[in-house]
Tab-separated table of C-alpha atoms and ligand atoms in Angstrom:
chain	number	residue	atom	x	y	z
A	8	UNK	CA	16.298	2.158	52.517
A	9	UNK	CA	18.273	5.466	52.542
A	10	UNK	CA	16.135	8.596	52.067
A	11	UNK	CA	17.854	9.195	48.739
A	12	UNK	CA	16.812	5.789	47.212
A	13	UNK	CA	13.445	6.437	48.301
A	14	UNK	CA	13.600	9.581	46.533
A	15	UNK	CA	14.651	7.688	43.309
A	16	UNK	CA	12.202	5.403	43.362
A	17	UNK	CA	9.414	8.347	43.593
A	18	UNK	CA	11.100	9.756	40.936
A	19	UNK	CA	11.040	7.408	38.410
A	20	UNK	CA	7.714	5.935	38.838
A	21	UNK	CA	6.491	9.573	38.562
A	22	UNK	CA	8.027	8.949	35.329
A	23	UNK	CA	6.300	6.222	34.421
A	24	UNK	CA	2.916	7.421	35.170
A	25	UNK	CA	4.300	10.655	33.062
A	26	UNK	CA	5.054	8.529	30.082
A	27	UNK	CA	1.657	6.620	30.179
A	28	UNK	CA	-0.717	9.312	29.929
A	29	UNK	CA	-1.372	10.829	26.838
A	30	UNK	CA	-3.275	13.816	26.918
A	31	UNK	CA	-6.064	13.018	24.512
A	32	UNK	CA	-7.631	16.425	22.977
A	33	UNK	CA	-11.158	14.711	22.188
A	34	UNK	CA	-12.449	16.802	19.201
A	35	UNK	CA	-15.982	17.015	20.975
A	36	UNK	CA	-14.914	18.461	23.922
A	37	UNK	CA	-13.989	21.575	21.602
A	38	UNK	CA	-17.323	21.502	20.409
A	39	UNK	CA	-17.725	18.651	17.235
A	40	UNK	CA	-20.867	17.427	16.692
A	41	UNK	CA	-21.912	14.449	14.269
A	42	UNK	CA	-22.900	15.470	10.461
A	43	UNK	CA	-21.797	19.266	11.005
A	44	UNK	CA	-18.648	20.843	10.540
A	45	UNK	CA	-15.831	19.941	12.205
A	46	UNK	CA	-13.124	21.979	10.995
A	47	UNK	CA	-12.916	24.313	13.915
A	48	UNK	CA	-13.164	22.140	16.532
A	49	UNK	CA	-10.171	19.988	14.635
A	50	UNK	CA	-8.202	23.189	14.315
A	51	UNK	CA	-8.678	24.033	17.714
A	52	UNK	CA	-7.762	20.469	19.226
A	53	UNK	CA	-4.639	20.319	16.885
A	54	UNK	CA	-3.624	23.233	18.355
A	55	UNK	CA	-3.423	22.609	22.072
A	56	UNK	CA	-1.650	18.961	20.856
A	57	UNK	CA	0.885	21.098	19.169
A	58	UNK	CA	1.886	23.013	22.006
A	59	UNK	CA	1.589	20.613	24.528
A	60	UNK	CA	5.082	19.547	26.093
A	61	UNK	CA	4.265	15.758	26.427
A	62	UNK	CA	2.826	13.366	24.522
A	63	UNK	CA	-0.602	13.979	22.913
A	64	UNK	CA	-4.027	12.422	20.651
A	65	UNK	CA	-5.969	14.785	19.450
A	66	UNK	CA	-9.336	11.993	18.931
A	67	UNK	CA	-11.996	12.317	16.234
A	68	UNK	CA	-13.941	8.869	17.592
A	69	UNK	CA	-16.583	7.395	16.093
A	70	UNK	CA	-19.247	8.271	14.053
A	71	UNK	CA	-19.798	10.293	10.791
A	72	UNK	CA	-18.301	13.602	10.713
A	73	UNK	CA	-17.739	16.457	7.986
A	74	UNK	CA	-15.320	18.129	7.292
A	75	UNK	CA	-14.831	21.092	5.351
A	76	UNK	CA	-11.165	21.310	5.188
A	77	UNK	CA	-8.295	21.301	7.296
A	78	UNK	CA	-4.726	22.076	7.495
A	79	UNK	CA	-2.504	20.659	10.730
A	80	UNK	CA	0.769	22.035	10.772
A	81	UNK	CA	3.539	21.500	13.031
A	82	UNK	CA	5.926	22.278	14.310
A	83	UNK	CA	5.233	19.848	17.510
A	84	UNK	CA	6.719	20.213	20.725
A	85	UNK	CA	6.373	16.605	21.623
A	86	UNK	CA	4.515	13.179	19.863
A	87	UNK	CA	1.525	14.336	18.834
A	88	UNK	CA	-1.280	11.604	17.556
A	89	UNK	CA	-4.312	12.343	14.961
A	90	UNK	CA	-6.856	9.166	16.218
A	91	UNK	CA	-9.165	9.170	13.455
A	92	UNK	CA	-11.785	6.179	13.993
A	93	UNK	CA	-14.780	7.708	12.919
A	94	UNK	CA	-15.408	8.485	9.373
A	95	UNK	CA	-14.426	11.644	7.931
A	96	UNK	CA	-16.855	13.221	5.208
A	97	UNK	CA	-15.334	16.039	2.592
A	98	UNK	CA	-18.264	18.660	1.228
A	99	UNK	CA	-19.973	17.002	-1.510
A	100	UNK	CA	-19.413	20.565	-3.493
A	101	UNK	CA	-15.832	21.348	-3.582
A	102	UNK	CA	-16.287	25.280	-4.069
A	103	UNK	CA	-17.619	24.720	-0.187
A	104	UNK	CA	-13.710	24.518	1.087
A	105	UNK	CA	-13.127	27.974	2.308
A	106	UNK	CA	-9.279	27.712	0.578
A	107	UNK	CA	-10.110	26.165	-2.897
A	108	UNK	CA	-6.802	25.887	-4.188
A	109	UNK	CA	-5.597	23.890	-0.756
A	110	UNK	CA	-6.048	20.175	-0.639
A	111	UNK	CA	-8.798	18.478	1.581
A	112	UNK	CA	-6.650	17.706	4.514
A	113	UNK	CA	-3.195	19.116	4.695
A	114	UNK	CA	-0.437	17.649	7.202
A	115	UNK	CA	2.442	19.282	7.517
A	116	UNK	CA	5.773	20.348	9.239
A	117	UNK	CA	5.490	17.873	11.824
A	118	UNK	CA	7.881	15.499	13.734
A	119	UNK	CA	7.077	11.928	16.045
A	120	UNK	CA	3.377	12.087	14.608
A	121	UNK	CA	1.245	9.090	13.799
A	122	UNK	CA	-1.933	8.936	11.720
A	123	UNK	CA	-4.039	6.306	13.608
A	124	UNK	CA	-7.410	4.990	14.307
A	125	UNK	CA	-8.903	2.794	11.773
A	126	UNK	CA	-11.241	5.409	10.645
A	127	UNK	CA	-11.697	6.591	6.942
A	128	UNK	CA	-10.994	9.868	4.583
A	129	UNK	CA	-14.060	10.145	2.725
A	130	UNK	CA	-13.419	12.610	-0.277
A	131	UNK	CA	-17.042	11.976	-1.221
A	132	UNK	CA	-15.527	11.942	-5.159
A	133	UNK	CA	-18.579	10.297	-6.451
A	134	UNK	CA	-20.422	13.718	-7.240
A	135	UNK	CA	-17.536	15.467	-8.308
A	136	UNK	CA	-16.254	13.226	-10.466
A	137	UNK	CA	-19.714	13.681	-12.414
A	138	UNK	CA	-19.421	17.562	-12.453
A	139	UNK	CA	-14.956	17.497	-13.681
A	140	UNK	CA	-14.012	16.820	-17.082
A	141	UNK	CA	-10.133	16.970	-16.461
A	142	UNK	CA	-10.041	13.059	-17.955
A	143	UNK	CA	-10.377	14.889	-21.626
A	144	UNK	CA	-9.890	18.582	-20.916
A	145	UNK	CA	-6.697	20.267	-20.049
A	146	UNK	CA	-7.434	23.491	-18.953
A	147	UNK	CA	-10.141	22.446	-16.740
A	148	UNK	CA	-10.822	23.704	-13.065
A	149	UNK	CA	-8.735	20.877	-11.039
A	150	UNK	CA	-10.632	19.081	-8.175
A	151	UNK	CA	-8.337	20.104	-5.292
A	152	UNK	CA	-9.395	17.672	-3.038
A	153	UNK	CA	-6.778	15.201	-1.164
A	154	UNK	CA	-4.736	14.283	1.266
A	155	UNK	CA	-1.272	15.623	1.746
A	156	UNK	CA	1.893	14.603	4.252
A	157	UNK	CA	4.676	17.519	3.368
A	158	UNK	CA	8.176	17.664	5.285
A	159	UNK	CA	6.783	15.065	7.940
A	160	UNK	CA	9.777	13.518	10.050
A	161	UNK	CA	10.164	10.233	11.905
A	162	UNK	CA	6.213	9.692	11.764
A	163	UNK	CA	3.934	6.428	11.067
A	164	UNK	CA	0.202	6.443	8.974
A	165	UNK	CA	-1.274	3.356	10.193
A	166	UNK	CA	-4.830	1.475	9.669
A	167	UNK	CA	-6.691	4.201	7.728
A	168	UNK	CA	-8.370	4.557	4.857
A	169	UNK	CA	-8.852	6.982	2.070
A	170	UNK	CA	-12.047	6.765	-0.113
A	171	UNK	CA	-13.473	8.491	-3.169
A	172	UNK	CA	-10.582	11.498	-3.071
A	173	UNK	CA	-11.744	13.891	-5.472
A	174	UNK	CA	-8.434	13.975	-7.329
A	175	UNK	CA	-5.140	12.705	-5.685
A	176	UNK	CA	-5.661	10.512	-3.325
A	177	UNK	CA	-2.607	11.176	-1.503
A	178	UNK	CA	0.553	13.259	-1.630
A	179	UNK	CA	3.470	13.128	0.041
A	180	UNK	CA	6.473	15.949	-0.003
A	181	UNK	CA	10.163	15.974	1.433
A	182	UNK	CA	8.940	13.564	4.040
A	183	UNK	CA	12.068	11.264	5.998
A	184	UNK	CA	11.564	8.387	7.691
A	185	UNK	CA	7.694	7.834	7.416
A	186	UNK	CA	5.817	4.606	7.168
A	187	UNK	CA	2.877	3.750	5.853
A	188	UNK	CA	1.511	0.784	7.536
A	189	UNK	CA	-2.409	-0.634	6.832
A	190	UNK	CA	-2.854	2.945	4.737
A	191	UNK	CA	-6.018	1.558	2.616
A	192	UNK	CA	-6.549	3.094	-0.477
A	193	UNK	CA	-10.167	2.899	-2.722
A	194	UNK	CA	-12.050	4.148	-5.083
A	195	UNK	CA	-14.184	2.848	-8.431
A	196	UNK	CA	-12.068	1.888	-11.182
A	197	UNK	CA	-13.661	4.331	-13.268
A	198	UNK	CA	-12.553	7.711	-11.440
A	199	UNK	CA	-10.485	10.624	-12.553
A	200	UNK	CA	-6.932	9.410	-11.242
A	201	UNK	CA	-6.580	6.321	-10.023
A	202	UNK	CA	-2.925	7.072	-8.453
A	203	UNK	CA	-2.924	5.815	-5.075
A	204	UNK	CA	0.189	7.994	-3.179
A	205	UNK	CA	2.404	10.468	-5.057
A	206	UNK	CA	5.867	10.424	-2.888
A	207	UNK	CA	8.375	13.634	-4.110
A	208	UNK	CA	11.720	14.321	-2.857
A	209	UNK	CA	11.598	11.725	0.393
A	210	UNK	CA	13.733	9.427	1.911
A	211	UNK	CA	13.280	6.830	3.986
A	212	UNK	CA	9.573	5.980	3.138
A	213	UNK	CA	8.133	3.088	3.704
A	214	UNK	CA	5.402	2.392	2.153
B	9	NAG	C1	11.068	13.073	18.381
B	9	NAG	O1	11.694	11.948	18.969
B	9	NAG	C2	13.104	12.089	19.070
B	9	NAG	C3	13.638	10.763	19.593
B	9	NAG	O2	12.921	10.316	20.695
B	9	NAG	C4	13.418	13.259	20.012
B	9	NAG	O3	14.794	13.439	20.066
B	9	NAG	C5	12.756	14.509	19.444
B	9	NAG	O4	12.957	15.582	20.340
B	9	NAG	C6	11.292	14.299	19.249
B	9	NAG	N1	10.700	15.476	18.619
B	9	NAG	C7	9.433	15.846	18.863
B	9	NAG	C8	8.987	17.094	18.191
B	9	NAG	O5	8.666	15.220	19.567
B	10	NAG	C1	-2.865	17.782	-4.040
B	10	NAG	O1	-1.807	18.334	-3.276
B	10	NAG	C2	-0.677	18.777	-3.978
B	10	NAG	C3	0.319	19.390	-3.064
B	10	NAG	O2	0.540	18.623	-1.938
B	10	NAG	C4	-1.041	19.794	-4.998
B	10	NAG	O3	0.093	20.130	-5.753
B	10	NAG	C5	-2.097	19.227	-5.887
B	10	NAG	O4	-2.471	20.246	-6.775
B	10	NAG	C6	-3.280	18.770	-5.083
B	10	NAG	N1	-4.227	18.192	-5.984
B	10	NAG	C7	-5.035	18.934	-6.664
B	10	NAG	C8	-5.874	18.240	-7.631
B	10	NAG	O5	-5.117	20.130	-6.481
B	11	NAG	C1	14.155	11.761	14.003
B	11	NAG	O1	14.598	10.717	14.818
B	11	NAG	C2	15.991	10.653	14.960
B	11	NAG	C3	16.324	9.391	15.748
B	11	NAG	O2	15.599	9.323	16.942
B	11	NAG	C4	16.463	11.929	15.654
B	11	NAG	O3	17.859	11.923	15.751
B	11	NAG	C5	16.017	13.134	14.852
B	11	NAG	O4	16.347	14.317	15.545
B	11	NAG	C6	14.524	13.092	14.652
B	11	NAG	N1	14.061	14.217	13.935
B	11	NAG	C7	14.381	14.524	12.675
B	11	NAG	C8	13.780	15.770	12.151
B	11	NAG	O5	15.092	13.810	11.983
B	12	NAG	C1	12.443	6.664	12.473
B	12	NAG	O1	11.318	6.970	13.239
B	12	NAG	C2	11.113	6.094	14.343
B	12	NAG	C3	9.850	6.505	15.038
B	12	NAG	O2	8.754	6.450	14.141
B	12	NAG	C4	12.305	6.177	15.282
B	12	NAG	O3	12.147	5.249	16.316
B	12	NAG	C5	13.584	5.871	14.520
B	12	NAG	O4	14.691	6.079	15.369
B	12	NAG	C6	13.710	6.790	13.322
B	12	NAG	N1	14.883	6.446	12.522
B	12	NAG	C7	15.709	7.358	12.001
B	12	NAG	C8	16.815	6.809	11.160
B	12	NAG	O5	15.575	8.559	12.161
């Protein structure tokens, strides 16, 4: 073998070992801990995936987790992963989101991204849904809790579910090429809005 195709060969299977490992930005290791607030630790993991110039998961594993709100925006520098298998608790009081006119979890401005995990959204609607009257009063103060996807490009939202949302259960805005694969939807027939996912001005959704 000639120096030069030994060279190669280095080369590419420095490649492949390159390609198969995903930094994985475990949310405890940024300090989340089970049944307290996660939010920071989230925002903080989300961050480092963001910037990171390969391939990245930012993990919430398993287990029971709240969450007071979030908002991940992009842009990404490279595939970035949220791995949500644990379960995901909202407050029980909405006025408890720091932003009350923002949704629950926001997702935005973000490109190669998958939703993954086989965990759940838990808008904890049940007590909410006691407290809101917007069923048979107009003016009254919306339940801004849900989950949004806006201007999210060549992404997948695979095997998770969304329970209870407090309103909406899910939006999605401007989105292209984005599909929704094993995206479980539930709540009791007898909540405020029953709409499963709102898609505006998209293309390419599958859903
Ligand atoms: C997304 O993937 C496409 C195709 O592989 C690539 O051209 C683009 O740079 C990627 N963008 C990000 C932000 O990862
Ligand atoms: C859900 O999110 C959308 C924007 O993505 C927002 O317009 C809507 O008001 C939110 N739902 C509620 C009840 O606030
Ligand atoms: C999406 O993927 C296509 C095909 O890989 C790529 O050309 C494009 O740059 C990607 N990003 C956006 C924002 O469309
Ligand atoms: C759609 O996104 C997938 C990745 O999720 C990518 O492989 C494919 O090339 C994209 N298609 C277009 C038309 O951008």
């Amino acid at each position: 073998m000639t120096p030069t195709f030994k060279f190669l060969i280095v080369l590419s299977s420095l490649a492949c070992i390159a390609n198969a490992q995903q930094k994985v930005f475990d949310v405890r290791t940024f300090g989340a801990k089970q049944n307290a607030d996660i939010s920071q630790a989230l925002l903080s993991a989300w961050k480092e995936a963001c910037a990171s110039p390969t391939p990245s998961t930012v993990l919430i594993p398993k287990g029971t987790w709240s969450l007071k709100q979030a908002k991940l925006i992009g842009p990404n520098k490279a595939p970035v992963e949220l791995r949500v298998e644990g379960i995901l608790k909202a407050p029980l009081d909405p006025t408890q989101m720091p932003n009350k006119e923002g949704e629950w979890v926001t997702i935005n401005y973000l490109d190669n991204f998958t939703l993954s995990g086989g965990g759940v959204f838990d808008g904890q609607g049940h007590e909410a849904w006691k407290r809101n009257d917007c069923h048979k009063n107009k003016n009254c103060v919306k339940l801004p809790l849900n989950l949004s996807f806006n201007f999210i490009t060549n992404s997948t939202i695979r095997d998770v579910t969304t329970k209870d949302s407090k309103n909406f259960h899910v939006n999605v805005i401007g989105c292209y090429n984005v599909t929704f694969l094993r995206f479980t939807v539930s709540a009791p027939g007898d909540s405020p809005n029953t709409d499963g996912l709102h898609i505006a001005r998209s293309k390419n959704c599958f859903v």
